[in-house]
mmCIF file of C-alpha atoms and ligand atoms in Angstrom:
data_model
loop_
_atom_site.group_PDB
_atom_site.id
_atom_site.type_symbol
_atom_site.label_atom_id
_atom_site.label_comp_id
_atom_site.label_asym_id
_atom_site.label_seq_id
_atom_site.Cartn_x
_atom_site.Cartn_y
_atom_site.Cartn_z
ATOM 1 C CA UNK A 272 0.000 0.000 0.000
ATOM 2 C CA UNK A 273 1.241 3.460 -0.900
ATOM 3 C CA UNK A 274 -0.031 6.552 0.867
ATOM 4 C CA UNK A 275 1.036 10.175 0.796
ATOM 5 C CA UNK A 276 2.599 12.730 3.023
ATOM 6 C CA UNK A 277 2.460 16.459 2.407
ATOM 7 C CA UNK A 278 5.675 18.416 2.834
ATOM 8 C CA UNK A 279 6.522 21.942 1.851
ATOM 9 C CA UNK A 280 4.106 24.791 1.311
ATOM 10 C CA UNK A 281 4.355 28.087 -0.545
ATOM 11 C CA UNK A 282 2.033 30.873 -1.564
ATOM 12 C CA UNK A 283 1.924 33.823 -3.920
ATOM 13 C CA UNK A 284 -0.438 36.787 -3.968
ATOM 14 C CA UNK A 285 -0.329 39.935 -6.117
ATOM 15 C CA UNK A 286 1.187 43.069 -4.550
ATOM 16 C CA UNK A 287 -1.865 45.233 -5.214
ATOM 17 C CA UNK A 288 -4.042 45.515 -2.087
ATOM 18 C CA UNK A 289 -7.647 46.721 -2.451
ATOM 19 C CA UNK A 290 -9.333 47.640 0.836
ATOM 20 C CA UNK A 291 -13.056 47.874 1.528
ATOM 21 C CA UNK A 292 -12.681 51.651 1.611
ATOM 22 C CA UNK A 293 -11.076 51.564 -1.849
ATOM 23 C CA UNK A 294 -14.145 49.713 -3.177
ATOM 24 C CA UNK A 295 -16.494 52.111 -1.411
ATOM 25 C CA UNK A 296 -15.014 54.943 -3.473
ATOM 26 C CA UNK A 297 -16.465 53.525 -6.707
ATOM 27 C CA UNK A 298 -19.308 51.240 -5.535
ATOM 28 C CA UNK A 299 -22.447 51.729 -3.439
ATOM 29 C CA UNK A 300 -21.009 49.757 -0.527
ATOM 30 C CA UNK A 301 -19.090 50.359 2.697
ATOM 31 C CA UNK A 302 -16.568 48.773 5.028
ATOM 32 C CA UNK A 303 -19.195 48.027 7.691
ATOM 33 C CA UNK A 304 -21.414 46.034 5.290
ATOM 34 C CA UNK A 305 -18.534 44.059 3.813
ATOM 35 C CA UNK A 306 -16.868 43.343 7.181
ATOM 36 C CA UNK A 307 -20.070 42.332 8.953
ATOM 37 C CA UNK A 308 -21.537 40.215 6.155
ATOM 38 C CA UNK A 309 -18.340 38.537 4.941
ATOM 39 C CA UNK A 310 -15.398 39.105 7.303
ATOM 40 C CA UNK A 311 -13.363 40.514 4.393
ATOM 41 C CA UNK A 312 -11.206 43.605 5.025
ATOM 42 C CA UNK A 313 -8.995 43.615 1.959
ATOM 43 C CA UNK A 314 -8.033 41.471 -1.022
ATOM 44 C CA UNK A 315 -5.199 41.183 -3.561
ATOM 45 C CA UNK A 316 -5.975 41.739 -7.249
ATOM 46 C CA UNK A 317 -4.203 41.863 -10.612
ATOM 47 C CA UNK A 318 -2.837 38.319 -10.523
ATOM 48 C CA UNK A 319 -2.256 36.005 -13.483
ATOM 49 C CA UNK A 320 -3.103 32.399 -12.628
ATOM 50 C CA UNK A 321 0.006 30.793 -14.168
ATOM 51 C CA UNK A 322 2.409 33.366 -12.740
ATOM 52 C CA UNK A 323 1.037 33.106 -9.196
ATOM 53 C CA UNK A 324 1.042 29.290 -9.500
ATOM 54 C CA UNK A 325 4.668 29.243 -10.667
ATOM 55 C CA UNK A 326 5.781 31.450 -7.784
ATOM 56 C CA UNK A 327 3.812 29.464 -5.182
ATOM 57 C CA UNK A 328 5.094 26.187 -6.653
ATOM 58 C CA UNK A 329 8.733 27.329 -6.523
ATOM 59 C CA UNK A 330 8.287 28.422 -2.903
ATOM 60 C CA UNK A 331 6.760 25.055 -1.953
ATOM 61 C CA UNK A 332 9.735 23.278 -3.538
ATOM 62 C CA UNK A 333 12.150 25.520 -1.671
ATOM 63 C CA UNK A 334 10.275 24.924 1.578
ATOM 64 C CA UNK A 335 10.484 21.150 1.013
ATOM 65 C CA UNK A 336 14.174 21.362 0.074
ATOM 66 C CA UNK A 337 13.475 19.896 -3.364
ATOM 67 C CA UNK A 338 14.389 20.720 -6.981
ATOM 68 C CA UNK A 339 11.954 20.842 -9.932
ATOM 69 C CA UNK A 340 13.571 17.619 -11.171
ATOM 70 C CA UNK A 341 12.331 15.881 -7.991
ATOM 71 C CA UNK A 342 8.711 16.306 -9.162
ATOM 72 C CA UNK A 343 6.840 13.904 -11.483
ATOM 73 C CA UNK A 344 3.541 15.712 -12.021
ATOM 74 C CA UNK A 345 2.160 19.242 -11.787
ATOM 75 C CA UNK A 346 -1.495 19.207 -10.747
ATOM 76 C CA UNK A 347 -3.088 22.639 -10.911
ATOM 77 C CA UNK A 348 -6.508 23.296 -9.396
ATOM 78 C CA UNK A 349 -7.955 26.382 -11.024
ATOM 79 C CA UNK A 350 -11.233 27.769 -12.247
ATOM 80 C CA UNK A 351 -9.601 30.757 -13.970
ATOM 81 C CA UNK A 352 -7.139 29.218 -16.456
ATOM 82 C CA UNK A 353 -4.994 31.653 -18.475
ATOM 83 C CA UNK A 354 -6.584 30.247 -21.655
ATOM 84 C CA UNK A 355 -8.972 27.475 -22.664
ATOM 85 C CA UNK A 356 -6.116 25.663 -24.405
ATOM 86 C CA UNK A 357 -3.497 24.753 -23.315
ATOM 87 C CA UNK A 358 -4.119 23.849 -19.693
ATOM 88 C CA UNK A 359 -2.504 26.407 -17.398
ATOM 89 C CA UNK A 360 -0.613 23.558 -15.717
ATOM 90 C CA UNK A 361 1.478 23.296 -18.910
ATOM 91 C CA UNK A 362 2.616 26.913 -18.511
ATOM 92 C CA UNK A 363 3.362 26.197 -14.849
ATOM 93 C CA UNK A 364 5.276 23.021 -15.678
ATOM 94 C CA UNK A 365 7.502 24.848 -18.142
ATOM 95 C CA UNK A 366 7.845 27.879 -15.867
ATOM 96 C CA UNK A 367 9.090 25.814 -12.941
ATOM 97 C CA UNK A 368 11.004 23.325 -15.074
ATOM 98 C CA UNK A 369 9.313 20.117 -13.936
ATOM 99 C CA UNK A 370 10.195 17.186 -16.202
ATOM 100 C CA UNK A 371 6.943 15.173 -15.854
ATOM 101 C CA UNK A 372 3.234 15.433 -16.629
ATOM 102 C CA UNK A 373 0.870 18.327 -16.022
ATOM 103 C CA UNK A 374 -2.887 18.728 -15.901
ATOM 104 C CA UNK A 375 -5.599 21.061 -14.592
ATOM 105 C CA UNK A 376 -8.478 20.204 -12.269
ATOM 106 C CA UNK A 377 -11.517 22.481 -12.213
ATOM 107 C CA UNK A 378 -13.807 21.862 -9.276
ATOM 108 C CA UNK A 379 -14.146 25.574 -8.441
ATOM 109 C CA UNK A 380 -13.515 26.319 -4.761
ATOM 110 C CA UNK A 381 -13.339 22.584 -3.945
ATOM 111 C CA UNK A 382 -10.498 22.170 -6.438
ATOM 112 C CA UNK A 383 -7.600 21.980 -3.993
ATOM 113 C CA UNK A 384 -9.152 19.114 -2.018
ATOM 114 C CA UNK A 385 -10.202 17.351 -5.242
ATOM 115 C CA UNK A 386 -6.589 17.761 -6.330
ATOM 116 C CA UNK A 387 -5.223 16.358 -3.078
ATOM 117 C CA UNK A 388 -7.352 13.227 -3.390
ATOM 118 C CA UNK A 389 -6.369 12.881 -7.072
ATOM 119 C CA UNK A 390 -2.705 13.199 -6.107
ATOM 120 C CA UNK A 391 -3.127 10.451 -3.506
ATOM 121 C CA UNK A 392 -4.658 8.236 -6.213
ATOM 122 C CA UNK A 393 -1.705 8.880 -8.530
ATOM 123 C CA UNK A 394 0.700 8.066 -5.711
ATOM 124 C CA UNK A 395 -1.175 4.826 -5.025
ATOM 125 C CA UNK A 396 -0.645 3.655 -8.619
ATOM 126 C CA UNK A 397 3.043 4.444 -8.618
ATOM 127 C CA UNK A 398 3.685 8.102 -9.450
ATOM 128 C CA UNK A 399 6.522 10.065 -7.914
ATOM 129 C CA UNK A 400 6.095 13.394 -6.125
ATOM 130 C CA UNK A 401 3.255 15.660 -7.223
ATOM 131 C CA UNK A 402 3.344 19.437 -7.026
ATOM 132 C CA UNK A 403 -0.243 20.335 -6.121
ATOM 133 C CA UNK A 404 -1.157 23.974 -6.652
ATOM 134 C CA UNK A 405 -4.414 25.864 -6.163
ATOM 135 C CA UNK A 406 -4.417 29.166 -8.061
ATOM 136 C CA UNK A 407 -7.142 31.557 -9.124
ATOM 137 C CA UNK A 408 -7.450 35.086 -10.457
ATOM 138 C CA UNK A 409 -11.150 35.720 -9.846
ATOM 139 C CA UNK A 410 -10.512 39.450 -10.308
ATOM 140 C CA UNK A 411 -10.230 38.754 -14.068
ATOM 141 C CA UNK A 412 -13.776 37.385 -14.369
ATOM 142 C CA UNK A 413 -15.383 39.909 -12.019
ATOM 143 C CA UNK A 414 -17.461 42.904 -13.068
ATOM 144 C CA UNK A 415 -15.947 45.612 -10.864
ATOM 145 C CA UNK A 416 -19.169 47.625 -11.194
ATOM 146 C CA UNK A 417 -21.195 44.773 -9.632
ATOM 147 C CA UNK A 418 -21.053 45.271 -5.861
ATOM 148 C CA UNK A 419 -22.526 41.856 -5.142
ATOM 149 C CA UNK A 420 -19.415 40.096 -6.520
ATOM 150 C CA UNK A 421 -16.672 42.739 -6.453
ATOM 151 C CA UNK A 422 -16.542 42.916 -2.666
ATOM 152 C CA UNK A 423 -16.058 39.146 -2.330
ATOM 153 C CA UNK A 424 -13.229 38.095 -4.612
ATOM 154 C CA UNK A 425 -9.447 38.161 -4.620
ATOM 155 C CA UNK A 426 -6.457 36.530 -6.359
ATOM 156 C CA UNK A 427 -3.837 34.139 -5.041
ATOM 157 C CA UNK A 428 -2.098 30.783 -5.205
ATOM 158 C CA UNK A 429 -0.879 28.159 -2.761
ATOM 159 C CA UNK A 430 1.133 24.992 -3.358
ATOM 160 C CA UNK A 431 2.247 21.848 -1.553
ATOM 161 C CA UNK A 432 4.413 18.856 -2.415
ATOM 162 C CA UNK A 433 2.562 15.542 -2.193
ATOM 163 C CA UNK A 434 5.027 12.721 -1.631
ATOM 164 C CA UNK A 435 4.282 8.990 -1.923
ATOM 165 C CA UNK A 436 5.218 6.935 1.138
ATOM 166 C CA UNK A 437 5.079 3.225 1.884
ATOM 167 C CA UNK A 438 2.131 2.394 4.144
ATOM 168 C CA UNK A 439 -1.135 4.234 4.708
ATOM 169 C CA UNK A 440 0.420 7.716 4.923
ATOM 170 C CA UNK A 441 -1.259 10.911 6.070
ATOM 171 C CA UNK A 442 -4.479 11.090 4.047
ATOM 172 C CA UNK A 443 -6.723 9.379 6.584
ATOM 173 C CA UNK A 444 -9.998 9.834 4.714
ATOM 174 C CA UNK A 445 -11.693 11.894 2.046
ATOM 175 C CA UNK A 446 -15.093 12.757 0.711
ATOM 176 C CA UNK A 447 -16.079 14.381 -2.568
ATOM 177 C CA UNK A 448 -19.465 15.382 -3.915
ATOM 178 C CA UNK A 449 -21.194 17.369 -6.628
ATOM 179 C CA UNK A 450 -24.699 18.408 -7.618
ATOM 180 C CA UNK A 451 -24.706 19.765 -11.148
ATOM 181 C CA UNK A 452 -28.419 20.555 -10.986
ATOM 182 C CA UNK A 453 -27.298 23.570 -8.914
ATOM 183 C CA UNK A 454 -24.819 24.865 -11.498
ATOM 184 C CA UNK A 455 -26.929 27.979 -12.147
ATOM 185 C CA UNK A 456 -26.245 29.246 -8.598
ATOM 186 C CA UNK A 457 -22.625 30.155 -9.283
ATOM 187 C CA UNK A 458 -21.371 30.503 -12.819
ATOM 188 C CA UNK A 459 -19.359 32.375 -15.418
ATOM 189 C CA UNK A 460 -20.020 31.869 -19.144
ATOM 190 C CA UNK A 461 -17.265 32.169 -21.745
ATOM 191 C CA UNK A 462 -16.287 35.823 -21.941
ATOM 192 C CA UNK A 463 -18.723 36.767 -19.185
ATOM 193 C CA UNK A 464 -18.567 37.719 -15.533
ATOM 194 C CA UNK A 465 -19.025 35.736 -12.353
ATOM 195 C CA UNK A 466 -22.609 35.490 -11.151
ATOM 196 C CA UNK A 467 -23.714 34.080 -7.801
ATOM 197 C CA UNK A 468 -27.035 33.612 -6.057
ATOM 198 C CA UNK A 469 -25.346 34.418 -2.760
ATOM 199 C CA UNK A 470 -28.191 33.594 -0.392
ATOM 200 C CA UNK A 471 -28.873 30.210 -1.938
ATOM 201 C CA UNK A 472 -25.172 29.301 -2.149
ATOM 202 C CA UNK A 473 -24.771 30.322 1.505
ATOM 203 C CA UNK A 474 -27.599 28.026 2.619
ATOM 204 C CA UNK A 475 -26.391 25.050 0.604
ATOM 205 C CA UNK A 476 -22.740 25.652 1.482
ATOM 206 C CA UNK A 477 -23.245 25.327 5.219
ATOM 207 C CA UNK A 478 -25.218 22.119 4.770
ATOM 208 C CA UNK A 479 -22.868 20.363 2.352
ATOM 209 C CA UNK A 480 -19.707 21.408 4.165
ATOM 210 C CA UNK A 481 -20.975 20.055 7.462
ATOM 211 C CA UNK A 482 -22.203 16.787 5.907
ATOM 212 C CA UNK A 483 -19.025 16.271 3.922
ATOM 213 C CA UNK A 484 -16.738 17.081 6.871
ATOM 214 C CA UNK A 485 -18.715 14.780 9.184
ATOM 215 C CA UNK A 486 -18.459 11.942 6.685
ATOM 216 C CA UNK A 487 -14.714 12.418 6.326
ATOM 217 C CA UNK A 488 -14.239 12.449 10.107
ATOM 218 C CA UNK A 489 -16.395 9.313 10.497
ATOM 219 C CA UNK A 490 -14.436 7.506 7.752
ATOM 220 C CA UNK A 491 -11.214 8.323 9.603
ATOM 221 C CA UNK A 492 -12.750 7.060 12.859
ATOM 222 C CA UNK A 493 -12.356 10.521 14.384
ATOM 223 C CA UNK A 494 -14.527 13.017 16.222
ATOM 224 C CA UNK A 495 -14.474 16.807 16.171
ATOM 225 C CA UNK A 496 -12.345 16.804 19.333
ATOM 226 C CA UNK A 497 -9.633 14.879 17.443
ATOM 227 C CA UNK A 498 -9.257 17.628 14.842
ATOM 228 C CA UNK A 499 -6.345 19.935 15.691
ATOM 229 C CA UNK A 500 -7.084 22.436 12.933
ATOM 230 C CA UNK A 501 -9.941 23.056 10.527
ATOM 231 C CA UNK A 502 -8.694 24.509 7.232
ATOM 232 C CA UNK A 503 -11.854 25.586 5.420
ATOM 233 C CA UNK A 504 -12.523 27.260 2.086
ATOM 234 C CA UNK A 505 -12.667 31.005 2.709
ATOM 235 C CA UNK A 506 -15.898 32.276 1.127
ATOM 236 C CA UNK A 507 -17.546 34.013 4.053
ATOM 237 C CA UNK A 508 -16.571 34.216 7.729
ATOM 238 C CA UNK A 509 -20.199 33.567 8.685
ATOM 239 C CA UNK A 510 -20.164 30.279 6.743
ATOM 240 C CA UNK A 511 -16.954 29.264 8.539
ATOM 241 C CA UNK A 512 -18.471 30.179 11.922
ATOM 242 C CA UNK A 513 -21.709 28.307 11.190
ATOM 243 C CA UNK A 514 -19.765 25.234 10.067
ATOM 244 C CA UNK A 515 -17.551 25.345 13.183
ATOM 245 C CA UNK A 516 -20.570 25.564 15.420
ATOM 246 C CA UNK A 517 -22.382 22.664 13.763
ATOM 247 C CA UNK A 518 -19.264 20.500 13.619
ATOM 248 C CA UNK A 519 -18.358 21.253 17.232
ATOM 249 C CA UNK A 520 -14.934 22.628 16.316
ATOM 250 C CA UNK A 521 -14.023 25.819 18.225
ATOM 251 C CA UNK A 522 -13.198 28.832 16.079
ATOM 252 C CA UNK A 523 -9.752 29.047 17.717
ATOM 253 C CA UNK A 524 -8.946 25.739 16.013
ATOM 254 C CA UNK A 525 -9.731 27.132 12.557
ATOM 255 C CA UNK A 526 -7.439 28.874 10.094
ATOM 256 C CA UNK A 527 -8.995 32.100 8.802
ATOM 257 C CA UNK A 528 -7.369 34.349 6.202
ATOM 258 C CA UNK A 529 -10.479 35.704 4.476
ATOM 259 C CA UNK A 530 -9.949 39.097 6.135
ATOM 260 C CA UNK A 531 -6.734 39.578 4.121
ATOM 261 C CA UNK A 532 -7.463 37.755 0.869
ATOM 262 C CA UNK A 533 -11.238 37.541 0.305
ATOM 263 C CA UNK A 534 -12.504 34.545 -1.660
ATOM 264 C CA UNK A 535 -9.641 33.173 -3.761
ATOM 265 C CA UNK A 536 -11.451 29.983 -4.863
ATOM 266 C CA UNK A 537 -8.950 27.118 -5.434
ATOM 267 C CA UNK A 538 -6.231 29.052 -3.586
ATOM 268 C CA UNK A 539 -8.096 29.689 -0.371
ATOM 269 C CA UNK A 540 -7.388 26.392 1.410
ATOM 270 C CA UNK A 541 -3.622 26.384 0.718
ATOM 271 C CA UNK A 542 -3.456 30.097 1.668
ATOM 272 C CA UNK A 543 -5.100 29.220 4.987
ATOM 273 C CA UNK A 544 -2.817 26.201 5.413
ATOM 274 C CA UNK A 545 0.345 28.211 4.796
ATOM 275 C CA UNK A 546 -0.752 30.888 7.252
ATOM 276 C CA UNK A 547 -1.325 28.247 9.936
ATOM 277 C CA UNK A 548 2.047 26.619 9.213
ATOM 278 C CA UNK A 549 3.865 29.938 9.364
ATOM 279 C CA UNK A 550 2.213 30.745 12.690
ATOM 280 C CA UNK A 551 3.244 27.439 14.240
ATOM 281 C CA UNK A 552 -0.293 26.041 14.380
ATOM 282 C CA UNK A 553 0.567 22.807 12.538
ATOM 283 C CA UNK A 554 3.101 20.699 14.448
ATOM 284 C CA UNK A 555 4.208 17.415 12.852
ATOM 285 C CA UNK A 556 1.530 14.805 13.441
ATOM 286 C CA UNK A 557 -1.288 17.392 13.697
ATOM 287 C CA UNK A 558 -4.659 16.224 12.368
ATOM 288 C CA UNK A 559 -6.118 18.659 9.825
ATOM 289 C CA UNK A 560 -9.613 18.752 8.373
ATOM 290 C CA UNK A 561 -9.641 20.422 4.943
ATOM 291 C CA UNK A 562 -13.051 21.246 3.531
ATOM 292 C CA UNK A 563 -14.260 23.216 0.536
ATOM 293 C CA UNK A 564 -17.368 23.926 -1.534
ATOM 294 C CA UNK A 565 -18.183 26.012 -4.553
ATOM 295 C CA UNK A 566 -19.464 26.266 -8.100
ATOM 296 C CA UNK A 567 -20.912 23.122 -9.567
ATOM 297 C CA UNK A 568 -21.919 22.825 -6.852
ATOM 298 C CA UNK A 569 -19.008 20.778 -5.692
ATOM 299 C CA UNK A 570 -17.736 19.977 -2.232
ATOM 300 C CA UNK A 571 -14.877 17.973 -0.770
ATOM 301 C CA UNK A 572 -13.267 17.221 2.576
ATOM 302 C CA UNK A 573 -10.107 15.451 3.624
ATOM 303 C CA UNK A 574 -8.588 14.473 6.943
ATOM 304 C CA UNK A 575 -4.837 14.854 6.714
ATOM 305 C CA UNK A 576 -2.205 14.010 9.305
ATOM 306 C CA UNK A 577 0.587 16.509 8.774
ATOM 307 C CA UNK A 578 3.935 14.913 7.851
ATOM 308 C CA UNK A 579 2.661 11.457 8.797
HETATM 309 O O1 UT7 B 773 -16.806 30.364 -2.859
HETATM 310 C C1 UT7 B 773 -17.973 29.887 -3.431
HETATM 311 C C2 UT7 B 773 -19.141 30.023 -2.610
HETATM 312 N N1 UT7 B 773 -19.517 31.372 -2.297
HETATM 313 C C3 UT7 B 773 -20.167 31.603 -1.133
HETATM 314 O O2 UT7 B 773 -20.263 30.708 -0.335
HETATM 315 C C4 UT7 B 773 -20.796 32.920 -0.841
HETATM 316 C C5 UT7 B 773 -22.133 32.691 -0.201
HETATM 317 N N2 UT7 B 773 -22.947 33.869 0.018
HETATM 318 C C6 UT7 B 773 -22.591 34.875 0.826
HETATM 319 O O3 UT7 B 773 -21.514 34.869 1.368
HETATM 320 C C7 UT7 B 773 -23.599 35.966 1.126
HETATM 321 O O4 UT7 B 773 -24.860 35.571 0.632
HETATM 322 C C8 UT7 B 773 -23.202 37.324 0.525
HETATM 323 C C9 UT7 B 773 -22.019 37.905 1.290
HETATM 324 C C10 UT7 B 773 -22.870 37.184 -0.933
HETATM 325 C C11 UT7 B 773 -24.374 38.310 0.699
HETATM 326 O O5 UT7 B 773 -24.738 38.418 2.060
HETATM 327 P P1 UT7 B 773 -26.278 38.370 2.475
HETATM 328 O O6 UT7 B 773 -26.326 38.527 3.941
HETATM 329 O O7 UT7 B 773 -26.855 37.113 1.876
HETATM 330 O O8 UT7 B 773 -26.846 39.677 1.806
HETATM 331 P P2 UT7 B 773 -28.015 39.817 0.744
HETATM 332 O O9 UT7 B 773 -27.591 39.352 -0.597
HETATM 333 O O10 UT7 B 773 -29.277 39.274 1.326
HETATM 334 O O11 UT7 B 773 -28.167 41.388 0.688
HETATM 335 C C12 UT7 B 773 -28.648 42.146 1.819
HETATM 336 C C13 UT7 B 773 -28.782 43.591 1.433
HETATM 337 C C14 UT7 B 773 -29.587 43.796 0.160
HETATM 338 O O12 UT7 B 773 -30.314 45.001 0.291
HETATM 339 P P3 UT7 B 773 -31.859 44.989 0.723
HETATM 340 O O13 UT7 B 773 -32.554 44.142 -0.299
HETATM 341 O O14 UT7 B 773 -31.886 44.384 2.095
HETATM 342 O O15 UT7 B 773 -32.220 46.436 0.683
HETATM 343 C C15 UT7 B 773 -28.529 43.982 -0.901
HETATM 344 O O16 UT7 B 773 -28.987 44.738 -1.977
HETATM 345 O O17 UT7 B 773 -27.482 44.134 1.168
HETATM 346 C C16 UT7 B 773 -27.458 44.717 -0.151
HETATM 347 N N3 UT7 B 773 -26.112 44.509 -0.693
HETATM 348 C C17 UT7 B 773 -25.090 45.319 -0.411
HETATM 349 N N4 UT7 B 773 -24.991 46.423 0.326
HETATM 350 C C18 UT7 B 773 -23.779 47.006 0.419
HETATM 351 C C19 UT7 B 773 -25.691 43.510 -1.500
HETATM 352 N N5 UT7 B 773 -24.388 43.652 -1.755
HETATM 353 C C20 UT7 B 773 -23.984 44.769 -1.103
HETATM 354 C C21 UT7 B 773 -22.753 45.430 -0.972
HETATM 355 N N6 UT7 B 773 -22.695 46.535 -0.199
HETATM 356 N N7 UT7 B 773 -21.631 44.985 -1.578
#
């Protein structure tokens, strides 16, 4: 049996910071509304998916003490590819100088967890190390005159190295789901802008995240008290708080970065993971619960023992 361990983590966000007050200058909105309803204070914009992914990927390699030649596959989770063809992972592969394969996964904001499970499957059938990156530039598909979306989104990327190990490894359990009959709730047509039925997505998100996370914990034979850190998708602080409450995980044991980055889709979970790592909240052996949801709708959870 071959499992995985995750080692090394790196992120990249654009330099340009846009605060709630900046948005209030051009939109009929204000800092109080945005902060209270979403928890967002500022976001980074102006990113290019491939460039952020390359930078995050290089930093993850450096953090793991590895060279590009140590990687077999680049797996990029993104919902904002640079182009329809080729896959943005190809640009990332060439940009980092990885010798092996490369492909994109699009499961919207669940993409990073979908990618992690996919990486574990590749490891199980004999692949070498996989560079897993979540990167999105939602600012590029946002109508900056539409206050309902503009206040929510941001750009960023986060990467980890997924390494095959002999034995069960650190991915203790996983759960993935989708309901394509709800695809109209959150969408962006070719050449168009992001649209979201926020209220409906909010309602569904809390339900599916809690169900998916509970299933993953049950499959790992764990309870909420066994989870050292919840690393959730960062769409809305109120969704994170509601999920914590229903799961029985205290907010102190949750990584939150939405205040600084807004909703960065596929990047939000690795951004939250890196922040927790940097702040010493993830000792070796810590049990993490990663959970995401988004357009599709899709959802996914994974229980991961850090550096197992
Ligand atoms: O990552 C993928 C998944 N995405 C999500 O999970 C997001 C889920 N949804 C949400 O986070 C929330 O639904 C939003 C943050 C998008 C909206 O919060 P809400 O509490 O559901 O607000 P609402 O849409 O019900 O709007 C409340 C009021 C409305 O005015 P009236 O009808 O009460 O007069 C809106 O027109 O707030 C108004 N409004 C705003 N006001 C100031 C809507 N957007 C804004 C704004 N600034 N940006």
